[in-house]
Short mmCIF file of C-alpha atoms and ligand atoms in Angstrom, two decimals:
data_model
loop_
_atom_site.label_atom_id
_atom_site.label_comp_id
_atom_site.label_asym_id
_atom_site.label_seq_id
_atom_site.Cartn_x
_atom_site.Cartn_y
_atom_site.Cartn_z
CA UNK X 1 44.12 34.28 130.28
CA UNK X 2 43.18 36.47 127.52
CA UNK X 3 42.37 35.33 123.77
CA UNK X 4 44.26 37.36 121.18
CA UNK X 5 41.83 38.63 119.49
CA UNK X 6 43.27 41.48 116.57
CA UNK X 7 41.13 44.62 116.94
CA UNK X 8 42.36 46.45 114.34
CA UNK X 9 41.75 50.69 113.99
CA UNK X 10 44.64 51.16 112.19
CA UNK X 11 42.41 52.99 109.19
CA UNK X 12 40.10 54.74 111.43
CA UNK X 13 40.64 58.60 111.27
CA UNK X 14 40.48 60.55 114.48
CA UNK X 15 38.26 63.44 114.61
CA UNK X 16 41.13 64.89 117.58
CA UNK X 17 38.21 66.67 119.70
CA UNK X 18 40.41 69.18 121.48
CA UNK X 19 43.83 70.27 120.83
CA UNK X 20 46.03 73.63 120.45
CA UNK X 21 47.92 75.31 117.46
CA UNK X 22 51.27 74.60 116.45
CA UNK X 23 53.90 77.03 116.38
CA UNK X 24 55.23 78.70 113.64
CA UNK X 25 58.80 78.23 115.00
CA UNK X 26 59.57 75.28 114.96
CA UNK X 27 63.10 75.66 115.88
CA UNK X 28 64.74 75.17 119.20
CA UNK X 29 67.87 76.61 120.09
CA UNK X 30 69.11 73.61 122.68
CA UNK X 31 67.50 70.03 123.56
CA UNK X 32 66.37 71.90 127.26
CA UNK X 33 63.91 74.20 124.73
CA UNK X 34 62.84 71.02 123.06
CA UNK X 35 62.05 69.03 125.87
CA UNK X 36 59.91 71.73 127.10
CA UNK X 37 57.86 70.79 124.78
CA UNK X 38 56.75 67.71 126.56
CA UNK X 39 56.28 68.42 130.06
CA UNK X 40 53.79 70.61 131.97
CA UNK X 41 56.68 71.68 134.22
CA UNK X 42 58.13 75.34 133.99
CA UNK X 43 61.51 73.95 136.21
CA UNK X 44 64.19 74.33 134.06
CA UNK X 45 65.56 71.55 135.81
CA UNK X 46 62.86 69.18 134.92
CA UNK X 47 64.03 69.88 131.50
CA UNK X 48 67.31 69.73 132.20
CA UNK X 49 67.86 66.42 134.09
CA UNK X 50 64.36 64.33 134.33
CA UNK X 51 62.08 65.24 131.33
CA UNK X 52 64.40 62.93 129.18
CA UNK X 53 63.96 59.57 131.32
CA UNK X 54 59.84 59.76 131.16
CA UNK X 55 58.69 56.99 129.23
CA UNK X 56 56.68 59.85 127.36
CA UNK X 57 59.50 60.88 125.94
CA UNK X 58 61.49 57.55 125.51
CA UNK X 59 58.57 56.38 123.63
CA UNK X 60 58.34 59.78 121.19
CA UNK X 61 62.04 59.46 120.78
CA UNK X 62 61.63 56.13 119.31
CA UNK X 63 58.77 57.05 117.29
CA UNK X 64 60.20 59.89 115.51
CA UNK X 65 63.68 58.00 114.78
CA UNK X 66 61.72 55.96 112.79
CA UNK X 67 59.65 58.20 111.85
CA UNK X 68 62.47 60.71 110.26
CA UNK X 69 64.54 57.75 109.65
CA UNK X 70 67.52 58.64 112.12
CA UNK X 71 69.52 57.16 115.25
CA UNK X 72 67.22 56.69 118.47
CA UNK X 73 68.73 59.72 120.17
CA UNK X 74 66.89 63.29 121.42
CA UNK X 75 70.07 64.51 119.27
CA UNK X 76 69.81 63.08 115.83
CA UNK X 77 65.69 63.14 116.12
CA UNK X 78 66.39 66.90 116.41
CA UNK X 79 68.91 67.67 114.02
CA UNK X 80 66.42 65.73 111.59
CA UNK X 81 63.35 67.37 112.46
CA UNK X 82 65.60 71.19 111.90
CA UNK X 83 65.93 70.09 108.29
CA UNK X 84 62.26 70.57 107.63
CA UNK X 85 60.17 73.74 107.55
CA UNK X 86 57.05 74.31 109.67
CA UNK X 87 54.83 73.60 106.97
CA UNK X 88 56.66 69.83 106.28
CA UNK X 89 57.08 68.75 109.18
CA UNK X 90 53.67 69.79 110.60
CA UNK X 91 52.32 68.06 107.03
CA UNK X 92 54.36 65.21 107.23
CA UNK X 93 53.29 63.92 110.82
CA UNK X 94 49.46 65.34 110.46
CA UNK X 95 49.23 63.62 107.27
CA UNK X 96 50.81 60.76 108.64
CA UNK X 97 48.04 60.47 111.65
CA UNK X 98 45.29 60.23 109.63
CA UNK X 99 43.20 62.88 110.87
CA UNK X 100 39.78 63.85 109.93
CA UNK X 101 39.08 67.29 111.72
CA UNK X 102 41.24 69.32 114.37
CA UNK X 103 38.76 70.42 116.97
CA UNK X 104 41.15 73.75 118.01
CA UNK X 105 41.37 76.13 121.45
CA UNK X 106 42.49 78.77 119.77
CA UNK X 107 43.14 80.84 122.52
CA UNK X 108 45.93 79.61 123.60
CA UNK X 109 49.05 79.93 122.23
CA UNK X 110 48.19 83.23 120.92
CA UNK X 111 46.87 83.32 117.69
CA UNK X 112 49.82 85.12 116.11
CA UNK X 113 51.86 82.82 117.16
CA UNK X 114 51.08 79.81 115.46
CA UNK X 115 49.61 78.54 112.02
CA UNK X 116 46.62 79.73 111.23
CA UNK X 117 43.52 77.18 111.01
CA UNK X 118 43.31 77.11 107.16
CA UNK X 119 47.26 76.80 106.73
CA UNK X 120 47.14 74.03 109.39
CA UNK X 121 44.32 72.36 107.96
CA UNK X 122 45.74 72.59 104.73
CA UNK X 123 49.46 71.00 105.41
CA UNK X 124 47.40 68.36 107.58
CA UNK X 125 44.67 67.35 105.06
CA UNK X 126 41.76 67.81 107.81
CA UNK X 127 39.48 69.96 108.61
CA UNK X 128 39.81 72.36 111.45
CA UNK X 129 37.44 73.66 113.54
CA UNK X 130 37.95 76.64 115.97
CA UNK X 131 36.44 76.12 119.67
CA UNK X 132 36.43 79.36 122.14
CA UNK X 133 37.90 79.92 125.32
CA UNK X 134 36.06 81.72 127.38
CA UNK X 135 38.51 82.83 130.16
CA UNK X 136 40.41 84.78 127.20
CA UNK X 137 37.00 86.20 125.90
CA UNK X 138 36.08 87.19 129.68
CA UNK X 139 39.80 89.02 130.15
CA UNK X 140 39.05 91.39 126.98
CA UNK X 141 35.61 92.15 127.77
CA UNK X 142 36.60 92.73 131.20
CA UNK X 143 39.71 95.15 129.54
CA UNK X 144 36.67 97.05 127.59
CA UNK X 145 33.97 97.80 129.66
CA UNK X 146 33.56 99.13 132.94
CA UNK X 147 30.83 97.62 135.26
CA UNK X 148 30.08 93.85 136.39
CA UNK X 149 26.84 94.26 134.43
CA UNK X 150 28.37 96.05 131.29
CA UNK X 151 30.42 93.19 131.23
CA UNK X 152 28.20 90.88 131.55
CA UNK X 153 25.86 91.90 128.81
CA UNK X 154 29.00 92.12 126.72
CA UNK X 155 30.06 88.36 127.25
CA UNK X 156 25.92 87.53 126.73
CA UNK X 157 26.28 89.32 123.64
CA UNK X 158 28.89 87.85 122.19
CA UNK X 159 28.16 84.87 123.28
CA UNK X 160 24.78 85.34 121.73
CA UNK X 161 25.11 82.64 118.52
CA UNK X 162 28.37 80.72 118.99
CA UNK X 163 27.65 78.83 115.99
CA UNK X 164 27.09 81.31 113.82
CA UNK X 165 30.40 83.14 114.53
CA UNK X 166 31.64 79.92 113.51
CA UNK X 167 32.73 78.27 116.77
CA UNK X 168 31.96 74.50 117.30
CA UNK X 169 31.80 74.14 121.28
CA UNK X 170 33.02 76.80 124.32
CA UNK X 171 35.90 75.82 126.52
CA UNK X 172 36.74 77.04 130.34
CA UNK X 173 40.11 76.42 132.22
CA UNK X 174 38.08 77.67 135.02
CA UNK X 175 40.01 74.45 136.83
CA UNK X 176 43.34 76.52 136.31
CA UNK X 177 42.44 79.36 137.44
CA UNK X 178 39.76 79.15 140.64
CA UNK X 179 38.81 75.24 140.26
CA UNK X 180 35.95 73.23 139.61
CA UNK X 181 33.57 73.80 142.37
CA UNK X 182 31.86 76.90 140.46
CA UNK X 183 29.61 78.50 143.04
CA UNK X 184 26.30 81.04 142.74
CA UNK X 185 27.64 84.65 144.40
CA UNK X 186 25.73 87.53 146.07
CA UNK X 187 26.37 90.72 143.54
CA UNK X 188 28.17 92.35 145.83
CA UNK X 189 30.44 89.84 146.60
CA UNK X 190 30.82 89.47 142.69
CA UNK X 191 31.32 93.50 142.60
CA UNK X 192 34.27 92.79 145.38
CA UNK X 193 35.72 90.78 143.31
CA UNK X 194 35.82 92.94 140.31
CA UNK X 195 37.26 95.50 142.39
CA UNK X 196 40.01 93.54 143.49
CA UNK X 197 40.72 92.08 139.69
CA UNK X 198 40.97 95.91 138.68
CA UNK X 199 43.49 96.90 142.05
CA UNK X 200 45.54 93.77 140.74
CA UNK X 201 45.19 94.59 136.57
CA UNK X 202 46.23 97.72 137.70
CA UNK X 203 49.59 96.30 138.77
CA UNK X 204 50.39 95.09 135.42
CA UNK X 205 47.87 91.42 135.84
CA UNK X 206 45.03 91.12 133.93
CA UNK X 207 44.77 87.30 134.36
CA UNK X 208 41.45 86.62 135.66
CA UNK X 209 42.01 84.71 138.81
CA UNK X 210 39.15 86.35 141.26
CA UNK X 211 36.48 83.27 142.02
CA UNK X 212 33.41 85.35 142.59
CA UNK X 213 34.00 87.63 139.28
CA UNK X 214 35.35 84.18 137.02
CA UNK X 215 32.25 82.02 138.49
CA UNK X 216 29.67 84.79 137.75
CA UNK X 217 30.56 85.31 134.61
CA UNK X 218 31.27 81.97 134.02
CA UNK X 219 27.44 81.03 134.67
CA UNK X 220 26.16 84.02 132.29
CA UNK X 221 28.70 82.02 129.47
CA UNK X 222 27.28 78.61 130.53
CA UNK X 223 23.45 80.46 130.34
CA UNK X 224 23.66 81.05 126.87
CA UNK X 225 25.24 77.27 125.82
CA UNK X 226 22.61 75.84 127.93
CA UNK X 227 20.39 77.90 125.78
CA UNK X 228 22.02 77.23 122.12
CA UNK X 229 22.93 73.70 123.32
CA UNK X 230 26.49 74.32 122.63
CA UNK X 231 28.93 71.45 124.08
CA UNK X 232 31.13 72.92 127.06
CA UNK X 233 34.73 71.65 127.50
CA UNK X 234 36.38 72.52 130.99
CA UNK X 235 39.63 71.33 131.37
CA UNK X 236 39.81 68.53 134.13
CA UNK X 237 42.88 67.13 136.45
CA UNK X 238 46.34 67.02 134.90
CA UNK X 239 47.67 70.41 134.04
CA UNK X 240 51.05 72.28 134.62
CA UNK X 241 51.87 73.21 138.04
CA UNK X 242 49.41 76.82 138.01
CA UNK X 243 46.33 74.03 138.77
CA UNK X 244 45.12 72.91 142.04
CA UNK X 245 44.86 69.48 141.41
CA UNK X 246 42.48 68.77 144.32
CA UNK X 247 40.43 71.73 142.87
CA UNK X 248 40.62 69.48 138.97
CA UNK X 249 38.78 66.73 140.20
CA UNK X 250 35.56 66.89 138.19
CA UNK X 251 33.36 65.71 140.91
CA UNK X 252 33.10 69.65 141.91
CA UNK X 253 31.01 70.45 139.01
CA UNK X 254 28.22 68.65 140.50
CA UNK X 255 26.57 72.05 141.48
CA UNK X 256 27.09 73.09 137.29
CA UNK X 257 25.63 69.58 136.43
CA UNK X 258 22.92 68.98 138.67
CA UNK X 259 21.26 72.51 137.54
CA UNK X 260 18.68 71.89 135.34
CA UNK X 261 18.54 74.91 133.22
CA UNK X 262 22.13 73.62 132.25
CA UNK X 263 20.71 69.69 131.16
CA UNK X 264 20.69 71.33 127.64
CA UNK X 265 24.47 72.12 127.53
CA UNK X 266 26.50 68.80 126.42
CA UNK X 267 29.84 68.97 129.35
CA UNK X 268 32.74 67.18 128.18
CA UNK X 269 35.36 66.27 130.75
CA UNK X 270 38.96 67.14 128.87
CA UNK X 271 41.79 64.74 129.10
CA UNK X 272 39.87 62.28 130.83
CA UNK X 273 39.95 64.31 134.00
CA UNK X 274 43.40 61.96 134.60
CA UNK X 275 44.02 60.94 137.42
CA UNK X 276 40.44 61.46 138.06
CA UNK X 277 39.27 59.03 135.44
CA UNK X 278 36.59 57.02 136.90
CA UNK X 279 35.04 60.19 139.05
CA UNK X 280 34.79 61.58 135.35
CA UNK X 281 34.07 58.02 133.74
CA UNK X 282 30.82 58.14 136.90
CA UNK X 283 29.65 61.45 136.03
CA UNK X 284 29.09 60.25 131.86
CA UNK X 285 27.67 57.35 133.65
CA UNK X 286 25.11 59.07 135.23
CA UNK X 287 24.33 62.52 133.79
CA UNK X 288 22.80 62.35 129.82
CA UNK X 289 25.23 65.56 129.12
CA UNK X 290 28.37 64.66 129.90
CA UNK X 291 31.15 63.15 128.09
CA UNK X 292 34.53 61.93 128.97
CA UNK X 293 37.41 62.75 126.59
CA UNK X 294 40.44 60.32 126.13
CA UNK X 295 43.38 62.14 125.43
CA UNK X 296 46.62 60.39 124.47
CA UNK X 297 49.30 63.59 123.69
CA UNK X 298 48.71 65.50 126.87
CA UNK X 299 48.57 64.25 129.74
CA UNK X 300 52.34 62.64 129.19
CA UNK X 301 52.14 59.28 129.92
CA UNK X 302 53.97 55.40 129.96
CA UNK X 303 51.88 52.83 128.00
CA UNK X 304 50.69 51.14 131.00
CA UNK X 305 49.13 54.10 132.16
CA UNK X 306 47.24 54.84 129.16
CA UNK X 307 45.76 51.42 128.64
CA UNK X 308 44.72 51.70 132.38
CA UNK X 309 42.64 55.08 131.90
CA UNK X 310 41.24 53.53 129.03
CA UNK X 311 40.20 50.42 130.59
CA UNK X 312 38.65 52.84 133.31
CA UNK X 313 36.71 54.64 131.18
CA UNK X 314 35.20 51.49 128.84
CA UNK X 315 34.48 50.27 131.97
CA UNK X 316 32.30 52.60 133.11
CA UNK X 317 31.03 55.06 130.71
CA UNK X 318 29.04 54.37 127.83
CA UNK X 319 31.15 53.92 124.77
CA UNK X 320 28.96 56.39 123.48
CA UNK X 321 29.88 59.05 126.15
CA UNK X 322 33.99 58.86 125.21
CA UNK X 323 35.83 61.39 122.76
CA UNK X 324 39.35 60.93 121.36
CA UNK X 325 41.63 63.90 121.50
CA UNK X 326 45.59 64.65 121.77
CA UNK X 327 46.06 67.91 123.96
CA UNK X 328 48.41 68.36 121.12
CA UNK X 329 49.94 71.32 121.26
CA UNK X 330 52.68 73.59 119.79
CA UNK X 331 54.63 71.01 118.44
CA UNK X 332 52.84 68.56 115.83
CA UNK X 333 54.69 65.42 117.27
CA UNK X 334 51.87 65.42 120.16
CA UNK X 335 49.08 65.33 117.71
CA UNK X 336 50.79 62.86 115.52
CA UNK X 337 51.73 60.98 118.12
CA UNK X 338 48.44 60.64 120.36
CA UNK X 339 46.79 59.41 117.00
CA UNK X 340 49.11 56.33 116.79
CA UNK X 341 48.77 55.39 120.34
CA UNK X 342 45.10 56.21 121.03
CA UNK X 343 44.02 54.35 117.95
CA UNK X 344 46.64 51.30 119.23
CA UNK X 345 45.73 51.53 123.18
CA UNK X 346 42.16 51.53 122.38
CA UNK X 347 41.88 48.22 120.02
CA UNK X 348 44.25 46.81 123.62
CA UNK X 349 41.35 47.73 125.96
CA UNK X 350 38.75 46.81 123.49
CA UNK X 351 40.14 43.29 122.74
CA UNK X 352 39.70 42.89 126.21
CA UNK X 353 36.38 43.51 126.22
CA UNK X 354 36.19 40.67 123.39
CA UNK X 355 37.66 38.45 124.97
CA UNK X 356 35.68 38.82 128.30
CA UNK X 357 32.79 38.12 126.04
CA UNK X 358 31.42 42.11 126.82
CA UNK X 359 31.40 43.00 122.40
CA UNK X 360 32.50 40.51 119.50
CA UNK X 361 35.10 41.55 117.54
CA UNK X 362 32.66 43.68 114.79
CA UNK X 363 30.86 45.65 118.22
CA UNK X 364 34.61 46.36 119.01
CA UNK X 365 35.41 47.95 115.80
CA UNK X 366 32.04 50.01 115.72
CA UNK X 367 33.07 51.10 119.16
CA UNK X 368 36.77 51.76 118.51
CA UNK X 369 35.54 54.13 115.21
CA UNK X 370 32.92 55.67 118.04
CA UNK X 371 35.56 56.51 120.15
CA UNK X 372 38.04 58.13 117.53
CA UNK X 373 35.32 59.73 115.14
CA UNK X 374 31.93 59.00 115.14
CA UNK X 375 30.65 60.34 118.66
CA UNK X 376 32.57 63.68 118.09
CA UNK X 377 31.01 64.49 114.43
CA UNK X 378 27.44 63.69 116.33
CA UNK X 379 28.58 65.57 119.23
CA UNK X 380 29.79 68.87 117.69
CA UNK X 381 27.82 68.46 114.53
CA UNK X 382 30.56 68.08 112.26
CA UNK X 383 28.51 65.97 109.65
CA UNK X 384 27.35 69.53 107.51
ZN1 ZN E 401 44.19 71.91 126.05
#
C-alpha cells in the first residue's frame, strides 16, 4: 500500500531536450487533417476511424477544452483553436507550459515551413536552441560533391566546430532509415553504395537510405563529436511506420558505444527508446555517456503507459542519466501538453520511490527538477 506522499513539480520549468518546429499554418481544413497531427500513421484511415478513440487523444481533447474554455469535443476544441493566430496560440500554450529552453531538430519540418527559432522563442518566452540533423546535412553534401571522400571531407568540415556554428548537440535518425546496428564497411563496399544512392537519386530519390554509404559517413559525423564532445541524439524505437522497429531497439548501438574513441561523445537515447525502455534504461546504466530521454508528446500514449516507462527508467538508470523532452512537433499542443504530463507522471513515479523509502520527499524534488531541467542545462551546456 502506498503512502500519499505530494511530490509536487508543478513550478519546475522543463528545459524540453528535443523537439521539432511548429508550423506556420496552423489551420486544418477537416478534423482527418487535425488528427494527423497526433499519430505516426500515414493511413488515412487511422485518421479517419481510430486516431480519435486513443487515449492520446481523449486525454488532449480534454485538456484543450479546458484549456480554450469550450465543450469536450474534437469539434468545438477546433473551431476554438481556428480563432487564434499562429503566434497566440503557439504563445498561449508555450507560455502556459512553463518552458525554459526548446532544444530544436530543425531539420525537420523544413525550415520554411515553420516559425523560425527567435519568433518561436519569442511567443513562448524560452530560449531556443537549434540541434543538427545529420542525415539532412549528409543528403546536401552528398547533392554537392562528387566522390565518397569529397564528401566526406565536406561533412568533416562542416562538422568541424558544431558549437561555434551555434548548434547545441547532433542528431541521427539513422534508426529510420538503415537501423541501429551501425557497422565499419570496406571502401569499396561504401563506394557500392554510393553508386547505387546516385542510380536511385537519379530517379527522382535523394533520401539517403544505402547502409554502407549512411554508416560511413555516419562514423566520420560521430568522429568529430567524439572529438568536440558534442552530445549525439539518435532517435530510438517508436516512430511512424518508415522504421524497422526491430532495427530501433537501442541495444544495436553497442558496436557505436563500446568504441572507445567514441567514450568522449555524450549518446542520448530519444524518446526513451519506447518500447525499448529498460534495454535503453541498461545501456545509461552501464555506459558513463549515455543518457535516456523521457519524452511525454511523442510517442502517443495512455497514462498508464507513461507512468510505466517512467517507473522503468527511475528504476534503472541513474536519475542523473534521464532528460525530459516532448517530441513536440508541428502543432504546439504536443509541447504544451508533454510539459503538463511529464512534470505530473514524474512526481507519480517519484512518490513511489518515497514511499518505498528509495529518496525522501526533498531527494524527490531535486530529482524531479533533474529530470525536467537541471541534467539537460549540464548536459548541453545551456548555463552560458
Ligand atoms: Zn523528433
Amino acid at each position: 500500500m502506498l503512502r500519499a506522499e505530494a511530490v509536487d513539480l508543478r513550478h519546475v520549468p522543463v528545459v524540453d531536450n528535443h523537439c521539432h518546429g511548429i508550423l506556420r499554418s496552423q489551420s486544418f481544413d477537416d478534423l482527418v487533417s487535425w488528427r494527423g497531427a497526433f499519430t505516426e500513421s500515414v493511413e488515412p484511415g487511422m485518421m479517419r476511424d481510430h486516431v480519435s478513440s486513443t487515449t492520446f487523444y481523449r486525454r488532449l481533447i480534454r485538456a484543450l477544452s479546458s484549456f480554450l474554455g469550450c465543450e469536450s469535443h474534437e469539434v468545438a476544441v477546433l473551431a476554438a483553436r481556428k480563432e487564434k493566430d499562429t503566434a497566440g496560440l503557439a504563445g498561449d500554450l508555450l507560455r502556459a507550459a512553463n518552458i525554459e529552453t526548446l532544444l530544436i531538430d530543425t531539420g525537420h519540418p523544413p525550415p520554411d515551413e515553420v516559425l523560425p527559432l527567435d519568433e518561436m522563442g519569442g511567443v513562448g518566452g524560452c530560449r531556443t536552441e537549434p540541434m543538427l540533423r545529420l542525415e539532412t546535412l549528409m543528403e546536401d553534401l552528398l547533392g554537392e560533391h562528387d566522390s565518397l571522400e569529397e564528401v566526406r571531407e565536406a561533412l568533416a568540415a562542416a562538422l568541424e566546430d558544431v558549437r561555434a556554428q551555434g548548434y547545441v548537440a547532433l542528431k541521427s535518425i539513422a534508426a529510420y532509415r538503415t537501423g541501429l546496428d551501425v557497422r565499419t564497411w570496406q571502401e569499396d563496399e561504401a563506394e557500392a553504395s554510393l553508386a547505387e544512392f546516385r542510380r536511385d537519386a537519379a530517379e527522382g530519390g535523394a533520401r539517403l537510405a544505402h547502409k554502407p554509404l549512411l554508416d560511413t559517413l555516419l562514423h566520420a559525423a560521430l568522429a568529430e563529436a567524439a572529438r568536440q564532445e558534442v552530445p549525439v541524439q539518435f532517435h530510438t524505437g517508436y516512430g511512424d511506420s518508415d522504421t524497422n522497429l526491430l532495427l530501433g531497439n537501442p541495444l544495436h548501438l553497442r558496436a557505436v558505444l563500446e568504441r572507445p574513441d567514441y567514450r568522449g561523445m555524450p549518446v542520448v537515447l530519444l524518446h526513451e527508446c519506447y518500447p525499448y525502455t529498460r534495454e535503453g534504461g541498461y545501456l545509461a546504466a552501464v555506459y558513463e555517456n549515455v543518457y535516456l530521454d523521457l519524452s511525454y508528446g511523442i510517442p502517443l500514449l495512455g497514462y498508464g503507459e507513461m507512468l510505466s516507462f517512467t517507473r522503468e527508467a527511475l528504476g534503472v538508470a541513474p536519475i542523473s542519466k534521464l532528460l525530459y523532452s516532448s517530441d513536440g512537433i508541428g502543432v504546439p499542443e504536443l509541447h504544451w501538453m508533454s510539459a503538463i504530463d511529464g512534470r505530473h507522471v514524474l512526481a507519480l513515479a517519484l512518490e513511489e520511490l518515497v514511499a518505498h523509502d528509495e529518496l525522501s520527499i526533498p531527494e524527490a524534488e531535486i530529482a524531479g527538477e533533474s529530470v525536467l531541467r537541471r541534467n539537460a542545462v549540464r548536459l548541453y551546456g545551456l548555463a552560458e
